[in-house]
Coordinates of C-alpha atoms and ligand atoms in Angstrom, one line a residue:
X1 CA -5.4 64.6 18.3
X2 CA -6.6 61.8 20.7
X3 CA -2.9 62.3 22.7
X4 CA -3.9 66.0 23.3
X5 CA -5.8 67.7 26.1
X6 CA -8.4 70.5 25.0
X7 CA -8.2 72.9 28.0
X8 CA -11.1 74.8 28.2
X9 CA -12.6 78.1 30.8
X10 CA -16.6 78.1 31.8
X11 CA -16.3 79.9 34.6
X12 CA -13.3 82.7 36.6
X13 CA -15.0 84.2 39.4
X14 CA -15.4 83.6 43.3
X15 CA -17.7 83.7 45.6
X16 CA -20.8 84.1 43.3
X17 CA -21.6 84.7 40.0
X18 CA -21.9 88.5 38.2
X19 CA -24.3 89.3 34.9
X20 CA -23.4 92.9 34.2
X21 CA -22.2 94.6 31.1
X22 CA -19.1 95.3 32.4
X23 CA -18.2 91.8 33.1
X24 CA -18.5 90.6 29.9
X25 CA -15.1 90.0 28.9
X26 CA -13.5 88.0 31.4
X27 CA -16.8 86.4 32.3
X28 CA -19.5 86.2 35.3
X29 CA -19.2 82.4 36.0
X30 CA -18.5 80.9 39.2
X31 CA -15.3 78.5 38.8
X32 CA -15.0 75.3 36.4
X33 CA -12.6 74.4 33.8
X34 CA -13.0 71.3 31.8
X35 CA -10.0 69.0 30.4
X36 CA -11.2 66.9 27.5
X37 CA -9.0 64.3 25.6
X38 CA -10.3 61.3 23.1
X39 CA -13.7 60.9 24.2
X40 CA -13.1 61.6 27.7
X41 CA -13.4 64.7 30.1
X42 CA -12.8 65.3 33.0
X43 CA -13.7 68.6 34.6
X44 CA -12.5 70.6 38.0
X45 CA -15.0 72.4 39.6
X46 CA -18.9 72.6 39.3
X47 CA -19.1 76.2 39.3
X48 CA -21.7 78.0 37.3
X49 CA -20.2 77.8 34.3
X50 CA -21.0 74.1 34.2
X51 CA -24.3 74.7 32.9
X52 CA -23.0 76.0 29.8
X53 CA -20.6 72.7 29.2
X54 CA -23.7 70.8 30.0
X55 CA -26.0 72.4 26.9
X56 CA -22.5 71.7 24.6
X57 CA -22.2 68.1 26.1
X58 CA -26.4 67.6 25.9
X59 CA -25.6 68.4 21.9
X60 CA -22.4 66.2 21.0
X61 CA -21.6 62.3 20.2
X62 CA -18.0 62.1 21.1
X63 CA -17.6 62.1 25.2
X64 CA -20.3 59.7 26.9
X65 CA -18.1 59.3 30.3
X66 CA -17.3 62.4 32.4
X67 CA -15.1 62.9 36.0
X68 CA -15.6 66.0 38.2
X69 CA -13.1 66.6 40.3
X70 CA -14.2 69.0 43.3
X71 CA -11.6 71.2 45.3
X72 CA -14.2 71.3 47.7
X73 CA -18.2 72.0 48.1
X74 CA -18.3 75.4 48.7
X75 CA -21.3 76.9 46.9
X76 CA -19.0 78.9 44.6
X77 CA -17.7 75.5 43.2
X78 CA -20.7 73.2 43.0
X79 CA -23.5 75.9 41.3
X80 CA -23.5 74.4 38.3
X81 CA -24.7 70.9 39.4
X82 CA -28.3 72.1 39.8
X83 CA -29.1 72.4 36.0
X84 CA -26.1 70.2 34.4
X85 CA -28.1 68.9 31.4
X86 CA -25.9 65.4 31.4
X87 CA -27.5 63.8 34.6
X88 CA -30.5 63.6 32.9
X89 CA -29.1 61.5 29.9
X90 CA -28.8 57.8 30.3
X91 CA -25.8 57.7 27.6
X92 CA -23.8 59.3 30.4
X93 CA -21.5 57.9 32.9
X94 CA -20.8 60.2 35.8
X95 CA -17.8 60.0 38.6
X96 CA -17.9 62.4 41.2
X97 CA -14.7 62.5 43.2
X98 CA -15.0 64.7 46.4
X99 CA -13.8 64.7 50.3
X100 CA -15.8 63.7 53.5
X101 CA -16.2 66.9 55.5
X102 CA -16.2 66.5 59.4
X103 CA -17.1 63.6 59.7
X104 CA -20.3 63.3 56.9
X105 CA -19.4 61.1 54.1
X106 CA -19.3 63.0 50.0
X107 CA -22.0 60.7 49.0
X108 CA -24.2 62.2 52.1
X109 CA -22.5 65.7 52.0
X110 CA -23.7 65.7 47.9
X111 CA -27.2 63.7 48.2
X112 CA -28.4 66.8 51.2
X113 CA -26.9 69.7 48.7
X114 CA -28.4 68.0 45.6
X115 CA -32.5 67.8 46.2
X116 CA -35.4 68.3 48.5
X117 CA -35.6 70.4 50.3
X118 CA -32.5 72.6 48.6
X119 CA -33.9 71.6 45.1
X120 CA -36.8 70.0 43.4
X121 CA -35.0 67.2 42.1
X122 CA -31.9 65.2 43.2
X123 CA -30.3 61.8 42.5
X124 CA -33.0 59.5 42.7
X125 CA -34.3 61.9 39.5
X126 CA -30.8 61.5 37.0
X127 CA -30.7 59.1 34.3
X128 CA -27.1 59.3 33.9
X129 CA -25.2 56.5 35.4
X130 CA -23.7 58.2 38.3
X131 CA -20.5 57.4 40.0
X132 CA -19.1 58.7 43.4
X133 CA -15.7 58.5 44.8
X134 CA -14.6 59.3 48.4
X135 CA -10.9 61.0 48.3
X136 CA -8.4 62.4 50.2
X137 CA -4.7 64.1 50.8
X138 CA -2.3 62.2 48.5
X139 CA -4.2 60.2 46.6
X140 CA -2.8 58.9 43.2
X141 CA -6.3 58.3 40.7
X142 CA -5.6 56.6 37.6
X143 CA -8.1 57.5 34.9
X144 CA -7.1 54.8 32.0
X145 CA -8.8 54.8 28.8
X146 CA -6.9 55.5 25.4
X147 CA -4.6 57.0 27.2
X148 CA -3.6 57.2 30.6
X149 CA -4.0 59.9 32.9
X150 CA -3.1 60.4 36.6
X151 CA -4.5 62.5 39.3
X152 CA -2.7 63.5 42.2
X153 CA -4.4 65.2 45.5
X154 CA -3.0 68.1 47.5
X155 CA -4.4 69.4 51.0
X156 CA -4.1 73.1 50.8
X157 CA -4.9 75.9 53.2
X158 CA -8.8 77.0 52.8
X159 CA -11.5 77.3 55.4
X160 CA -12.9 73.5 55.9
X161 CA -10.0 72.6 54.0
X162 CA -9.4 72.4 49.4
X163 CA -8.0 70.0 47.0
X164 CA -5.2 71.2 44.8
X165 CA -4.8 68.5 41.6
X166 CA -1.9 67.7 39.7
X167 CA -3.2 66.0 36.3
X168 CA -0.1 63.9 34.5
X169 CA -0.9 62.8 31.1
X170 CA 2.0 61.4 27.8
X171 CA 4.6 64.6 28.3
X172 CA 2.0 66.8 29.6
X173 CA 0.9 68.5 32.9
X174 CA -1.8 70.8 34.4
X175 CA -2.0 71.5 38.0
X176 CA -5.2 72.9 39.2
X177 CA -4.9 75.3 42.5
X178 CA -7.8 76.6 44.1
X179 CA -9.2 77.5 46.7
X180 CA -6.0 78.1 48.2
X181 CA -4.3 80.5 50.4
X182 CA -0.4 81.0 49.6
X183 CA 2.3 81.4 52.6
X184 CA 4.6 84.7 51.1
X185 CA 7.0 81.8 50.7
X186 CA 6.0 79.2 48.2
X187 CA 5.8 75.6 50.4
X188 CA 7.7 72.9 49.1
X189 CA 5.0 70.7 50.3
X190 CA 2.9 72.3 47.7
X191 CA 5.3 73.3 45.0
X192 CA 5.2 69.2 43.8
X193 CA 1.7 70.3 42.5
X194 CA 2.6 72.4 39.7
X195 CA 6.5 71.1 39.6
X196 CA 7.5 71.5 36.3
X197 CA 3.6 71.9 35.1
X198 CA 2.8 73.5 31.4
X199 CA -0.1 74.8 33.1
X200 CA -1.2 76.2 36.3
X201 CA -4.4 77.9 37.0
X202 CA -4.1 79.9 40.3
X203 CA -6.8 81.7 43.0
X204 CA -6.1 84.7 42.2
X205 CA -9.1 86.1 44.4
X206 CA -7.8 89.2 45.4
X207 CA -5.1 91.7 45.4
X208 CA -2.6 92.3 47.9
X209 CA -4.2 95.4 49.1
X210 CA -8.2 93.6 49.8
X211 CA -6.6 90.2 50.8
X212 CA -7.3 88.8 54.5
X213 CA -5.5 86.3 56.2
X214 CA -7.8 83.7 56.9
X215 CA -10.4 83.8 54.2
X216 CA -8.1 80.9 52.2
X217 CA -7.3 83.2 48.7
X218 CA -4.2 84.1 47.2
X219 CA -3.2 86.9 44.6
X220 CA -1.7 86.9 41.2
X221 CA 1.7 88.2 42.9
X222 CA 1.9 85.2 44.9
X223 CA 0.8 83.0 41.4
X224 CA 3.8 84.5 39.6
X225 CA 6.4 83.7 42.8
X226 CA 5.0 79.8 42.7
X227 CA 5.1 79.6 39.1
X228 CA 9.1 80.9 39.3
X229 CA 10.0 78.5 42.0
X230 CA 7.7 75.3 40.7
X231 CA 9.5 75.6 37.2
X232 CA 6.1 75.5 35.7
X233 CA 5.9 77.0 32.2
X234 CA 2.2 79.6 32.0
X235 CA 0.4 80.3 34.7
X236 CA -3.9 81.3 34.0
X237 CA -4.9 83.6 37.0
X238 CA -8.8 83.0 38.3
X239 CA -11.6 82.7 40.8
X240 CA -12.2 86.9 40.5
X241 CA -13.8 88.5 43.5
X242 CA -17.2 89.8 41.9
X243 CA -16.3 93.3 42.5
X244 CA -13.5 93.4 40.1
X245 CA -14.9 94.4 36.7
X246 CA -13.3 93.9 33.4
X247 CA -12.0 97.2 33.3
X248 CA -10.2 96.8 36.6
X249 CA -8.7 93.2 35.5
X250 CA -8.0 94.6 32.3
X251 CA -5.5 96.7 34.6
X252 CA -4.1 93.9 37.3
X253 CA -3.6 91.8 33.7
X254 CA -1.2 94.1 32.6
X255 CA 0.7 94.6 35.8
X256 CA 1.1 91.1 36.1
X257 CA 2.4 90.6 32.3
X258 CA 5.0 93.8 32.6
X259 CA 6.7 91.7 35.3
X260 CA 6.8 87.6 33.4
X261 CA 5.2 87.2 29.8
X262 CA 4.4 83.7 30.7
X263 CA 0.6 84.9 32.7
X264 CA -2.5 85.5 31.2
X265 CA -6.1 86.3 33.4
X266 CA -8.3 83.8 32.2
X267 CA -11.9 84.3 30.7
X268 CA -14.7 82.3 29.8
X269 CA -13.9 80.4 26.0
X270 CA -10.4 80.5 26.6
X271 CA -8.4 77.2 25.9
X272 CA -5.0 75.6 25.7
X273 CA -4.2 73.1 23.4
X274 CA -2.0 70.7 25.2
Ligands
ZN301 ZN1 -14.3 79.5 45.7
ZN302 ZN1 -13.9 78.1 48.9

């Protein structure tokens, strides 16, 4: 079991997150999906669902050393950090991994989100060993522990600008694709990020008919044309705009799957065994 990845969903939608009845099924979290193997995890995205991984990790043994991977630090993606139980245990070491945006440094852009006057408490307050790591376009990060896993870094097309990742472990492949706004052609530059993948969870943000150029989202149409030209087996649709309720995905889930068995919506608790 060390060998496989546990693929788990905390959080599916955009923008902000939704507590309604009619939301329970696919879930009111703001984006974060958590990749555990051995007594590692690493986790993309600190959305709001990140404080319910924290309360599970807060309550376990096993996984002491955690990376966070963040497409970028739009609120949407970093909610979660404000009451993630694991900073304030000292058996846990943190790594951060973020970009500089114009100009201001992650460590800075992270340290003025993360406190006073934003929040009550902030770095200087965790007890967790925390680790931060600047990153860019095209980067290659080795994550090497029992067993070896790489993570690869794609510019995509967002406002401000989003990292796409491509995780490589032993026969075994997730790429990770939001916030991202898809050309109506897939771009080769891109399609390297879920080449081949077994997994590829996509912005799905909108449909066709609400979508804007410009705002940096793509649509579950445009998932199942990148997933056909990347050669990637399953494709998980996410990062719901709040307005869409679970009786309306319920409907967009089951266009999508009448045209290629191989897509599912995601929802919180879902998971892939990899
Ligand atoms: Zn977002
Ligand atoms: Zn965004």
């Amino acid at each position: 079991m060390k060998d496989r990845w546990r693929i788990r969903v905390w959080g599916v939608r955009g923008s902000g997150p939704v507590a309604e009845d009619n939301y329970l099924y696919y879930g009111g979290n703001t984006s974060c999906i958590s990749v555990e193997w051995g007594t590692r995890m690493l986790i993309l995205d600190a959305g709001s669902g990140l404080s319910k991984l924290g309360e599970e990790l807060k309550r376990q043994k096993k996984v002491q050393r955690l990376d966070i991977f963040f497409s970028h630090l739009h609120l949407d993606h970093v909610l979660g950090l404000f009451d993630f139980a694991p900073f304030y245990k000292p058996e846990f070491t943190i790594h951060l991994y973020g970009e500089a945006k114009e100009g201001v440094s992650f460590e800075k852009l992270l340290k003025r989100l993360i406190g006073p006057p934003y929040w009550p408490v902030g770095f200087a307050d965790f007890r967790a060993k925390i680790v931060l790591h600047e990153i860019g376009d095209r980067q290659c990060i080795r994550l090497s522990d029992e067993e070896d896993v790489l993570v690869r870094t794609f510019r995509a097309r967002h406002p401000g600008g989003s990292l796409l990742y491509r995780l490589e472990g032993k026969e075994k492949c997730l790429s990770y694709m939001l916030d991202y706004e898809a050309l109506d052609t897939p771009e080769e530059a891109l399609l390297f990020c879920a080449r081949k993948a077994d997994l590829i969870i996509w912005d799905a943000g909108y449909i066709s008919e609400d979508l804007q150029k410009g705002w940096g989202h793509s649509t579950w149409e445009q998932g199942l044309d990148f997933l056909k030209a990347s050669q990637a087996k399953e494709i998980w649709m996410t990062h719901y705009h709040r307005r869409y309720t679970d009786e309306f995905l319920h409907q967009q889930e089951a266009l999508a799957q009448a045209s290629c068995a191989f897509c599912r919506f995601a929802r919180e608790g879902m998971e892939m065994i990899l």
